[in-house]
Coordinates of N, CA, C and O in Angstrom, one line a residue:
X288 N 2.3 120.1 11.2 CA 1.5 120.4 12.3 C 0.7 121.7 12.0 O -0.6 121.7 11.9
X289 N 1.2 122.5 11.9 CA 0.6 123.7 11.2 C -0.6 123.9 10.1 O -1.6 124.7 10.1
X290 N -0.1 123.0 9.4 CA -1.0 122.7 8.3 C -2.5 121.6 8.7 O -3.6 121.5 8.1
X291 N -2.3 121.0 9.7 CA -3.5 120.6 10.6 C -4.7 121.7 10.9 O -5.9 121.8 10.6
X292 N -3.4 122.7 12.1 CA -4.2 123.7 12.9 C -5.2 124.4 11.5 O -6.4 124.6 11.7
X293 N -4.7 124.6 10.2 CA -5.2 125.6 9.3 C -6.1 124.9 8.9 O -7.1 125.4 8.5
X294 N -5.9 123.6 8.8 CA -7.1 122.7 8.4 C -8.3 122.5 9.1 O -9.4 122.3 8.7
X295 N -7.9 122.7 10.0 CA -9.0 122.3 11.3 C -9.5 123.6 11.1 O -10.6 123.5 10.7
X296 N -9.2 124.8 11.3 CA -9.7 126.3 11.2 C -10.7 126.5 10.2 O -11.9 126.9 10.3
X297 N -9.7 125.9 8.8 CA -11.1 126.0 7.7 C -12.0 125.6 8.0 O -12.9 126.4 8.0
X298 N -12.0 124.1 8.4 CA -13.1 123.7 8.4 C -14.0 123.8 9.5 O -15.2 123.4 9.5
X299 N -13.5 124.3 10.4 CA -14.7 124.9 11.3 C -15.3 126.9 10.9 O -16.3 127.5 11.3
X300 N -14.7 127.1 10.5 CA -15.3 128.4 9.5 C -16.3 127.7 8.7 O -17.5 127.8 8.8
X301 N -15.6 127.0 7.9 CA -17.0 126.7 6.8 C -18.3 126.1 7.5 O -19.5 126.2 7.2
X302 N -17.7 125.5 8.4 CA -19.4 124.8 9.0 C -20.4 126.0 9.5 O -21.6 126.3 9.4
X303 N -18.9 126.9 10.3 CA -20.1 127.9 11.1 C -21.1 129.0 9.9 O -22.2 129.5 10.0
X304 N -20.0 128.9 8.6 CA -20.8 129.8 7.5 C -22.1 129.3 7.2 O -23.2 129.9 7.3
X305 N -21.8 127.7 6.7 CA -23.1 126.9 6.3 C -24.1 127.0 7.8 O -25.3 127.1 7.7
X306 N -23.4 127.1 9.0 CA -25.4 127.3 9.7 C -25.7 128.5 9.8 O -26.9 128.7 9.9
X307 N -25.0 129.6 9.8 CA -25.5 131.3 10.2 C -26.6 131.2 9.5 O -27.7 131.2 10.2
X308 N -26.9 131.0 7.8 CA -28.3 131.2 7.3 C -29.3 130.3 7.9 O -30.4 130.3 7.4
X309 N -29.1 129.7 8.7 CA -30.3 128.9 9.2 C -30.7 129.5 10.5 O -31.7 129.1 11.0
X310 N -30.0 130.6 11.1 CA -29.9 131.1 12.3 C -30.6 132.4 12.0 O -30.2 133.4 11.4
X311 N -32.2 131.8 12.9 CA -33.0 133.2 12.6 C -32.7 134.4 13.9 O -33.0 134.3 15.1
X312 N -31.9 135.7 13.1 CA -31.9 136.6 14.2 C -32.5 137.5 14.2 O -32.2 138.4 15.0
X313 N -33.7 137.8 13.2 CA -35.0 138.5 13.4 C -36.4 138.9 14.5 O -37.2 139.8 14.5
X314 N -36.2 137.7 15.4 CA -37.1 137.3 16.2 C -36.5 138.6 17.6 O -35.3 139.0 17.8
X315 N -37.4 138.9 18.2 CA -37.0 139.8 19.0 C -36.5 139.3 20.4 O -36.6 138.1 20.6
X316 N -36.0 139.9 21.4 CA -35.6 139.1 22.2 C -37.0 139.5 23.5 O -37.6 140.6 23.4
X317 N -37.2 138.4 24.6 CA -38.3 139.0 25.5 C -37.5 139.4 27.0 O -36.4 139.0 27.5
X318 N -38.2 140.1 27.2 CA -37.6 141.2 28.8 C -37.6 139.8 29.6 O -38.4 138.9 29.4
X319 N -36.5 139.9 30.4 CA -36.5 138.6 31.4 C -36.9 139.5 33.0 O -36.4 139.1 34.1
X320 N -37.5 140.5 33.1 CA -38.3 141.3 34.0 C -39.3 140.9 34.6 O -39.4 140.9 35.9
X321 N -40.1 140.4 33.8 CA -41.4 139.8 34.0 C -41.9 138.6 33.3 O -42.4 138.4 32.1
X322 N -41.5 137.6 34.7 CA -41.7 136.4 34.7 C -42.7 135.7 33.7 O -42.7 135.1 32.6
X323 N -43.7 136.1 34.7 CA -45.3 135.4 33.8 C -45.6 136.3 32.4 O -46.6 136.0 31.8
X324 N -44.7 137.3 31.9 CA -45.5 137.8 30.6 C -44.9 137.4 29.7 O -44.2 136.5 30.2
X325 N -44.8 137.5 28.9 CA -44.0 137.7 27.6 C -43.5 138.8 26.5 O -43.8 138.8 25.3
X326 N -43.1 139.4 27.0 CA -42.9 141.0 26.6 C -41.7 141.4 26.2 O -40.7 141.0 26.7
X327 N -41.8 142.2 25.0 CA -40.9 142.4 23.7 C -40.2 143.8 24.2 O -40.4 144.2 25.3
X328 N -39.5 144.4 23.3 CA -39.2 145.8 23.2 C -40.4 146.5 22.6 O -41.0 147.4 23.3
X329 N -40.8 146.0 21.3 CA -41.8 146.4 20.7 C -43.3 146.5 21.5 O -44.1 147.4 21.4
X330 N -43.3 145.6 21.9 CA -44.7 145.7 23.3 C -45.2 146.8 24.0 O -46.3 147.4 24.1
X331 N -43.5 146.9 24.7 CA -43.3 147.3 25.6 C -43.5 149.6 25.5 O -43.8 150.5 26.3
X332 N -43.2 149.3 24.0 CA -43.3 150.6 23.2 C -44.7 151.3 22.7 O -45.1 152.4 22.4
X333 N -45.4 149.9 22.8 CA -46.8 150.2 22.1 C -47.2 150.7 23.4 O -47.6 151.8 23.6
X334 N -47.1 149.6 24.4 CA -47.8 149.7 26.3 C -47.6 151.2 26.5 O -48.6 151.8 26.8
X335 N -46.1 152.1 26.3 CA -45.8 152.9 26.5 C -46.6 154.4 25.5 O -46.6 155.5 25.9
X336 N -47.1 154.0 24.5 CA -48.0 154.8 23.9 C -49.6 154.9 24.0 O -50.4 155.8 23.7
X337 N -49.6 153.6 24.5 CA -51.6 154.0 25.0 C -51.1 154.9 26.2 O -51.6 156.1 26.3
X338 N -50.1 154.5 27.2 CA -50.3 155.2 28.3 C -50.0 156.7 28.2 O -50.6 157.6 28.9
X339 N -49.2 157.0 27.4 CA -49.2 158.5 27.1 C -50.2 158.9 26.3 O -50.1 160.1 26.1
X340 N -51.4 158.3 25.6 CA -52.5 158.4 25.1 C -53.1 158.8 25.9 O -53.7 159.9 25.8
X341 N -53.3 157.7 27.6 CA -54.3 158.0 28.0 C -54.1 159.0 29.0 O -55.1 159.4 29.6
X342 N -52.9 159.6 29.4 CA -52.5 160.1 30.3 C -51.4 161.4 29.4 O -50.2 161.4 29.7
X343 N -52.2 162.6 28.2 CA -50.8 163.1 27.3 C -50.4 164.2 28.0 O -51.1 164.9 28.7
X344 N -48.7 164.3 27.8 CA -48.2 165.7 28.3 C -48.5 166.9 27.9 O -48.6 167.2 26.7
X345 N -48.6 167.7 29.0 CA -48.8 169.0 28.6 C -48.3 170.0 29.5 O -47.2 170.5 29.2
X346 N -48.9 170.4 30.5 CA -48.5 171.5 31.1 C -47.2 170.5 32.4 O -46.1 170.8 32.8
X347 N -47.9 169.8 32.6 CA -46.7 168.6 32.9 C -46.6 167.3 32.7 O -47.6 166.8 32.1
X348 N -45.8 166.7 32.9 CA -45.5 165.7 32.1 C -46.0 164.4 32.1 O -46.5 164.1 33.1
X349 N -45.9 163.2 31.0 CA -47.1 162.6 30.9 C -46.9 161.1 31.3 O -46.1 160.7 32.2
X350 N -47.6 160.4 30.7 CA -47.4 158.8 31.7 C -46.4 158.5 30.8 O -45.8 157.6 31.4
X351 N -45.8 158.7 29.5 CA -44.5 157.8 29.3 C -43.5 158.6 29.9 O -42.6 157.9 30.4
X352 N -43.3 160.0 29.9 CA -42.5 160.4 30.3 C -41.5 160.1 31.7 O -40.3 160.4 32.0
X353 N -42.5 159.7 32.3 CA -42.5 158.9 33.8 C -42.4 157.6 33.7 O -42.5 156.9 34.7
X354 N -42.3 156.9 32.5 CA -42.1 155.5 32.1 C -43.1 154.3 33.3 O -42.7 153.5 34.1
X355 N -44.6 154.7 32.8 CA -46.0 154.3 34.2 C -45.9 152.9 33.0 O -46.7 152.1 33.3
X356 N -45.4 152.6 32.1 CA -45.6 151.7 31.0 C -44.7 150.2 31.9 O -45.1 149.0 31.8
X357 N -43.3 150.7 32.9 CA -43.0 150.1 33.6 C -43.6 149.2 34.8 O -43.3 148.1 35.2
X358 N -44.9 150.4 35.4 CA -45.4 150.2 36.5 C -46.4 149.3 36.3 O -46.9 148.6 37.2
X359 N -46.9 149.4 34.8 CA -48.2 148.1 34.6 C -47.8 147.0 34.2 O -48.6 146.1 34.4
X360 N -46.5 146.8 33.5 CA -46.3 145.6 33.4 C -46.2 145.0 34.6 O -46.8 143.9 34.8
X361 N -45.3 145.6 35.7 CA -44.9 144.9 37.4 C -46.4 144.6 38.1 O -46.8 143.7 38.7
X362 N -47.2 146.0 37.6 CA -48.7 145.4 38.7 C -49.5 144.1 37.5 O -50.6 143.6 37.9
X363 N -49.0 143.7 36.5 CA -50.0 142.8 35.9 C -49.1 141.6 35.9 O -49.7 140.5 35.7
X364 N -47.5 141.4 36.1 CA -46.8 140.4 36.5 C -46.6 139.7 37.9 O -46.2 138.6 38.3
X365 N -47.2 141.0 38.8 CA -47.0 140.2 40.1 C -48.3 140.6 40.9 O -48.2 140.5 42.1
X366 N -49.5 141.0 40.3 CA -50.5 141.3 40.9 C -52.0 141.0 40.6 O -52.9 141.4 41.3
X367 N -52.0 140.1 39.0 CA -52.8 139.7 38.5 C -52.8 138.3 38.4 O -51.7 137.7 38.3
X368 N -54.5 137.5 38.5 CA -54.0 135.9 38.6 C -54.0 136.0 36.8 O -54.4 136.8 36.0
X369 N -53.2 134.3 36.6 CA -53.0 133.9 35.4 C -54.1 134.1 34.7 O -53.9 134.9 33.8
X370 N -55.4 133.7 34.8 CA -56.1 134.1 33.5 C -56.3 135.9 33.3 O -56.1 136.4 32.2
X371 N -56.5 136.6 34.3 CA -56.4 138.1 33.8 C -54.6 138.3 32.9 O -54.4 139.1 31.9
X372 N -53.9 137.7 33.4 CA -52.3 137.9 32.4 C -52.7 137.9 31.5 O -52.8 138.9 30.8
X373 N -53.1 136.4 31.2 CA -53.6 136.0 29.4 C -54.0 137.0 28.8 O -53.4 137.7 27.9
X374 N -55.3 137.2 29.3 CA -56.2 138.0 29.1 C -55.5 139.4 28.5 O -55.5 139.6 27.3
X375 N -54.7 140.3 29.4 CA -53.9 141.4 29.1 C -53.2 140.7 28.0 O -53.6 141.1 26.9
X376 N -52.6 140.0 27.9 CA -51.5 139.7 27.0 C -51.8 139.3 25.9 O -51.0 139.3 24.9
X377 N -53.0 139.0 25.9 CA -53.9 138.7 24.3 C -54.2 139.9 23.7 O -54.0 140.1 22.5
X378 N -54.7 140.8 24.9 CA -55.5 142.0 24.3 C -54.4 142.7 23.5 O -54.5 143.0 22.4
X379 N -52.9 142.9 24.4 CA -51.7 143.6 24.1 C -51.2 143.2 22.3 O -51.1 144.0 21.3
X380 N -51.0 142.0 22.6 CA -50.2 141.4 21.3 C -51.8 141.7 19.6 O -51.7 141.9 18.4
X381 N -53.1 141.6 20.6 CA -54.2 142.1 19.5 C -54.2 143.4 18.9 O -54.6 143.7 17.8
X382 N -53.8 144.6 20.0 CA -54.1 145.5 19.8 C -53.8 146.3 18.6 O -54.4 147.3 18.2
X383 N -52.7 145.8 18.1 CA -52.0 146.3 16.7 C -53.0 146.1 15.5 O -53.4 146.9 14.6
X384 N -53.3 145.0 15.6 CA -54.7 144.3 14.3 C -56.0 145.1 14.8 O -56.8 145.5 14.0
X385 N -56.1 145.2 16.3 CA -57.5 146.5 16.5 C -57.4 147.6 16.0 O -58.3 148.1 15.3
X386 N -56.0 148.2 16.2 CA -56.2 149.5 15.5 C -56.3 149.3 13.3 O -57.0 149.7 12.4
X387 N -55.1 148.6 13.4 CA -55.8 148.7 11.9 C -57.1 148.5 11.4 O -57.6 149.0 10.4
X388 N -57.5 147.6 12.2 CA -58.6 147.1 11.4 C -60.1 148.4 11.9 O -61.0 148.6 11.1
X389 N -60.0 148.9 13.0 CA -60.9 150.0 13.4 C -60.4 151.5 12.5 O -61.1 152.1 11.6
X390 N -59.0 151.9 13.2 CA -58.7 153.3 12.8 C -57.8 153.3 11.0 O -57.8 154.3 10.3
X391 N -57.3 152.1 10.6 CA -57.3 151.5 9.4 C -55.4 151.9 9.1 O -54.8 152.1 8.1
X392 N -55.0 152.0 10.6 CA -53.6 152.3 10.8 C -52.6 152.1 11.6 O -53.0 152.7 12.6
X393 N -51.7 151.6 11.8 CA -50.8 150.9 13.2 C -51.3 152.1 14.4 O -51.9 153.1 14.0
X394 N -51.1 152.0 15.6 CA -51.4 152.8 16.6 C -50.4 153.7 16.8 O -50.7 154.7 17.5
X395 N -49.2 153.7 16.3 CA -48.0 154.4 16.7 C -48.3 155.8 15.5 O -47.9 157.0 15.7
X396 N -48.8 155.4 14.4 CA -48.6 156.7 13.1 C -50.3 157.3 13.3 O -50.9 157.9 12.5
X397 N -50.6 157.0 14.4 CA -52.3 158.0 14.3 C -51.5 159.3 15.0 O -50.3 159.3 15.4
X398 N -52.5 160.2 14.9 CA -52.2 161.4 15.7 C -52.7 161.3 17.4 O -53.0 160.2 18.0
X399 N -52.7 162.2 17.7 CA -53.4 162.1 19.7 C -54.9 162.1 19.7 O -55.4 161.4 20.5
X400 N -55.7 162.8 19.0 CA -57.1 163.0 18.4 C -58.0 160.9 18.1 O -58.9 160.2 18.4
X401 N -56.6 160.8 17.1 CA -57.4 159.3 16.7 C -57.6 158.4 17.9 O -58.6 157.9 18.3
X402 N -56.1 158.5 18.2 CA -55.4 157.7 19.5 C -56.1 157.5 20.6 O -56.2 156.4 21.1
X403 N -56.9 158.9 21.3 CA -58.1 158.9 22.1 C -59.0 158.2 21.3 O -59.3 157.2 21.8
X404 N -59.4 158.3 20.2 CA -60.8 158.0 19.8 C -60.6 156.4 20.1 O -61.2 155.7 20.9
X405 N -59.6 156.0 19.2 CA -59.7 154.5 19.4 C -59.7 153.7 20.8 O -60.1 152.5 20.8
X406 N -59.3 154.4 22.0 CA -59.1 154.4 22.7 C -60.7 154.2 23.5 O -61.0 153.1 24.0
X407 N -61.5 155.2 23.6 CA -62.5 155.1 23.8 C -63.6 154.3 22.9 O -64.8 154.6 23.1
X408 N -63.4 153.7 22.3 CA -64.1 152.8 21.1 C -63.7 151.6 21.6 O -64.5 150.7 21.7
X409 N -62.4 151.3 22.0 CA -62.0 149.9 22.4 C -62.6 150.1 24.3 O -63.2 149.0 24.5
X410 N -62.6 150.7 25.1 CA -63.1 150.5 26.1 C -64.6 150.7 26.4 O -65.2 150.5 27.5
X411 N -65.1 151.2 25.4 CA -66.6 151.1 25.5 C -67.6 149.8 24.2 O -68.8 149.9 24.0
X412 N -66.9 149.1 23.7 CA -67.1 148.2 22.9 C -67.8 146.8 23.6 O -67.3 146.2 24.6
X413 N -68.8 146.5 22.9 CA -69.9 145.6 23.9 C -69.8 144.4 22.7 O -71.0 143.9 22.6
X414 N -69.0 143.8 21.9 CA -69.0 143.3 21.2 C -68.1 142.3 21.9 O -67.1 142.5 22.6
X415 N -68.7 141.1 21.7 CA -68.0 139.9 22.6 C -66.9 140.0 21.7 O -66.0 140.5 22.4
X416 N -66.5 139.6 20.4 CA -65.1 139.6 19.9 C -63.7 140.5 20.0 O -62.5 140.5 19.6
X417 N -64.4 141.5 21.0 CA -63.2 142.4 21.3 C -63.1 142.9 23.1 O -62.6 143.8 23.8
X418 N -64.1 141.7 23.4 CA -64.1 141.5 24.9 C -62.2 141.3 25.6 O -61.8 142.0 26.5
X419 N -61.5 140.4 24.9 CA -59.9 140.7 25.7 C -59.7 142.2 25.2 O -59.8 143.0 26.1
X420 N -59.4 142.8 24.1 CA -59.2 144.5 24.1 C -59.6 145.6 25.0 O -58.9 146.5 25.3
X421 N -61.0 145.4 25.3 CA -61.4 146.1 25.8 C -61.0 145.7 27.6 O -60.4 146.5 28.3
X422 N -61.3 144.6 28.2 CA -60.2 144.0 29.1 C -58.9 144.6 29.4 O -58.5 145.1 30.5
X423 N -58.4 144.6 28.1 CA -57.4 144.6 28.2 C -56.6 146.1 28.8 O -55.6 146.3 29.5
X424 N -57.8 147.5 27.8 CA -57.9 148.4 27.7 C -58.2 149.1 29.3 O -57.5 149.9 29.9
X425 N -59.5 148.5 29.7 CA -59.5 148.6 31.7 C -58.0 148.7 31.9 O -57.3 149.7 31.6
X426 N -57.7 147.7 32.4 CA -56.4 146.8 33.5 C -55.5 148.2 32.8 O -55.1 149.0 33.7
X427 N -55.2 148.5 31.6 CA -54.2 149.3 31.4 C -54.4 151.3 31.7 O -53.6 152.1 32.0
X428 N -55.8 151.5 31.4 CA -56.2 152.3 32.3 C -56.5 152.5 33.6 O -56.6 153.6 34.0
X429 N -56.5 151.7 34.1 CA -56.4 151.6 35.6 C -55.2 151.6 36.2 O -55.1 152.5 37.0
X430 N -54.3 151.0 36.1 CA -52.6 151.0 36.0 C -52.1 152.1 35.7 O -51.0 152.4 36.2
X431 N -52.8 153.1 34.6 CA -52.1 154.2 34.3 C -52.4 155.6 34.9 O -51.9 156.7 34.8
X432 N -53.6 155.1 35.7 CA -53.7 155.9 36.7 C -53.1 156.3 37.7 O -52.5 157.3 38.2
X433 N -53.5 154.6 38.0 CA -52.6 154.4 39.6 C -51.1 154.8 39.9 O -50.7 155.5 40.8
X434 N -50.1 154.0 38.6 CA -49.1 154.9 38.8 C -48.6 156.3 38.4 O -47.5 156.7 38.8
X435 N -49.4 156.9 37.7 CA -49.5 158.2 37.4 C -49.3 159.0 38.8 O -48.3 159.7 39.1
X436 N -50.5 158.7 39.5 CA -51.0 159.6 40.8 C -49.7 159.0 41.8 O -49.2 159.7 42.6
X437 N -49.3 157.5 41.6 CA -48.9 157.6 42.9 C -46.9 157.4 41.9 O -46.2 156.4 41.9
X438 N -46.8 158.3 41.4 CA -45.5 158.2 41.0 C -44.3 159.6 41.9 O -44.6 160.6 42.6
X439 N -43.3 159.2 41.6 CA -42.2 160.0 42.3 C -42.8 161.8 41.8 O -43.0 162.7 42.6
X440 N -42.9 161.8 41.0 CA -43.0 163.1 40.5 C -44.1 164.0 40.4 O -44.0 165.2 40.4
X441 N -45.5 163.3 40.5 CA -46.5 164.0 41.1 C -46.6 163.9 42.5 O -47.3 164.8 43.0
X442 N -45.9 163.0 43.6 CA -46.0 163.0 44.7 C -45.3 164.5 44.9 O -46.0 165.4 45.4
X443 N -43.8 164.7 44.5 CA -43.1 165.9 45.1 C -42.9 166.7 44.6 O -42.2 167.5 45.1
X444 N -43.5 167.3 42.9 CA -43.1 168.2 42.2 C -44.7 169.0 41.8 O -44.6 170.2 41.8
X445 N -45.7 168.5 41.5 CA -47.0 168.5 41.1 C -48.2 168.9 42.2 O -48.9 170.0 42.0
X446 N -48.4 167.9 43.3 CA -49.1 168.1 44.3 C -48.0 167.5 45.9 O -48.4 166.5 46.6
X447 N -47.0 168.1 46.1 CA -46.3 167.7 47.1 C -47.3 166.9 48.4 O -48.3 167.4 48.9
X448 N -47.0 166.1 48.5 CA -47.6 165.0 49.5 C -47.2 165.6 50.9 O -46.0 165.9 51.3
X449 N -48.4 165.7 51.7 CA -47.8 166.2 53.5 C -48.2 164.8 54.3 O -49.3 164.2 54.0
X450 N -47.5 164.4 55.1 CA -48.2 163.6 56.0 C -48.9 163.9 56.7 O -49.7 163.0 57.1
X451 N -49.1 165.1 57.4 CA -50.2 165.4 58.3 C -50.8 166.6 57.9 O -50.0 167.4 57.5
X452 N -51.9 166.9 58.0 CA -53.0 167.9 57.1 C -52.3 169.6 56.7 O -52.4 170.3 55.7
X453 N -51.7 169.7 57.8 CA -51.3 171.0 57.3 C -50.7 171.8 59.1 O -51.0 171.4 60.2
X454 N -49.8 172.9 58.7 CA -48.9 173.1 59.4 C -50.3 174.0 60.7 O -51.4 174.0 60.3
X455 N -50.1 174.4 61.7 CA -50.8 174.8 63.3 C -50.4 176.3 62.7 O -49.2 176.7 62.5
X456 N -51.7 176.9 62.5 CA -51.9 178.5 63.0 C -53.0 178.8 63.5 O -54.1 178.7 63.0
X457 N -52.5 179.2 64.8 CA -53.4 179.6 65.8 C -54.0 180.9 65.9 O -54.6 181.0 67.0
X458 N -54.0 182.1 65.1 CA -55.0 182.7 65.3 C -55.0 183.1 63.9 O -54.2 184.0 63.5
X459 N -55.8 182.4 62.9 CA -55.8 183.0 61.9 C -57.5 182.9 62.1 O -58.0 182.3 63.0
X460 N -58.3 183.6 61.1 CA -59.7 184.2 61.0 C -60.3 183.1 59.6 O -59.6 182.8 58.7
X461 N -61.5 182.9 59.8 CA -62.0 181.4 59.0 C -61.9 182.0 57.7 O -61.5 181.3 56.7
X462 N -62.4 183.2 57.5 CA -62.7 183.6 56.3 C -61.1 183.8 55.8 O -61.2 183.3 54.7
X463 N -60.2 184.0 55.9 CA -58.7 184.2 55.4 C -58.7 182.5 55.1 O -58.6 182.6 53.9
X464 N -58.8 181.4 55.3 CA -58.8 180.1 55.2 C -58.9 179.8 53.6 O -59.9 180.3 53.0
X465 N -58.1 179.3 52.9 CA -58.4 179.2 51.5 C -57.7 177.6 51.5 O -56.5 177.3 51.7
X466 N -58.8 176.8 51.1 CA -58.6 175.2 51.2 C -58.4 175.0 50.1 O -59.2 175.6 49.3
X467 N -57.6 174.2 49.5 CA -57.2 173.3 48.1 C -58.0 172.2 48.1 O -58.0 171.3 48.9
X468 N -59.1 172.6 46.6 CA -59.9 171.2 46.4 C -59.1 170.5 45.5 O -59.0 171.2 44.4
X469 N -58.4 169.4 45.4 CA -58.1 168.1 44.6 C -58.7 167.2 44.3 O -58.3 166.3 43.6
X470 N -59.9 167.2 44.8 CA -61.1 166.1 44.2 C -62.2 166.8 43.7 O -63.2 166.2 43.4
X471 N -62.3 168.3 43.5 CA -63.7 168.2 43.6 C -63.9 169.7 43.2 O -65.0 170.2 43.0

C-alpha cells in the first residue's frame, strides 16, 4: 500500500515538473481596481512619474507623493466614456516607445528638465500620429490637477479650506485689511 501512495506521489511530481516550464510567470499581473482599464504595476509607476513631472516636489510635496496617480486612474475608470478609456490607455501603454523614440530614452532614466520637455512636446504636438499621446497627455494633466488642488493635503496643510469667507471683525479699519490672492 505504501508503495502505491509513493508511486502515485512520484508521479504526480513529475507531471507537475514537466508543466512548470510551460508556465509563463513573467507576465505581470493587472490591478483588479479598475474595472474598464487594464493596468499593471509598471503602468501604474510610469502614471505615477508624469504626475510628479507635471506637478514636482519642492517646497511641498508633489503629485506622487500624494499618490494623484491613484486619483486618475478612478476619474478615467469611472468617469470617462469607453472610447476616451481606449484612448488614455493607448496613449499610456504608447508612451514608453514616445519617449524613446522623441527623448531617445525610457521616461523613468530622463532627468526633471527632459521629463518637462517631453512633456510639453507630447501636449503641444499637432501631428495626427501622436494625436492618442497627446490625448492622452490632456486627460492626465487635467487629473493631476484636479486632484492635486482638491487632495487631503493641500486642502488642510497648504491652503486650509474655510467654509465661510472668513471670521466677523467689527471694527477693524479698511486699510489694515490684507486679503490673500490665490488666483491672481
Amino acid at each position: 500500500m505504501k508503495r502505491r501512495d509513493a508511486l502515485r506521489s512520484l508521479a504526480l511530481l513529475t507531471g507537475g515538473l514537466v508543466l512548470v516550464p510551460s508556465c509563463d510567470f513573467s507576465k505581470e499581473d493587472i490591478l483588479d481596481a479598475y474595472q474598464n482599464l487594464q493596468i499593471t504595476p509598471s503602468l501604474k509607476q510610469l502614471l505615477a512619474d508624469i504626475a510628479d513631472s507635471i506637478i514636482p516636489s519642492g517646497n511641498i510635496k508633489g503629485a506622487a507623493d500624494i499618490s494623484v496617480q491613484d486619483f486618475i486612474l478612478v476619474m478615467v475608470n469611472d468617469c470617462i466614456e469607453e472610447e476616451g478609456q481606449k484612448t488614455f490607455m493607448n496613449g499610456l501603454n504608447g508612451f514608453e516607445d514616445y519617449s524613446k523614440k522623441t527623448a531617445g530614452s525610457s521616461f523613468g532614466k530622463l532627468d526633471q528638465k527632459q521629463k518637462e520637455s517631453l512633456i510639453l512636446t507630447g501636449l503641444s504636438t499637432e501631428e495626427e500620429s501622436q494625436k492618442e499621446i497627446r490625448d492622452f497627455l490632456r486627460m492626465t494633466k487635467r487629473f493631476t490637477t484636479q486632484g492635486f488642488m482638491m487632495s487631503e493635503y493641500i486642502q488642510t496643510q497648504v491652503k486650509p479650506y474655510s467654509l465661510i469667507p472668513g471670521e466677523y471683525k467689527g471694527d477693524v479699519l479698511i486699510a489694515d485689511i490684507k486679503t490673500e490672492r490665490i488666483n491672481g
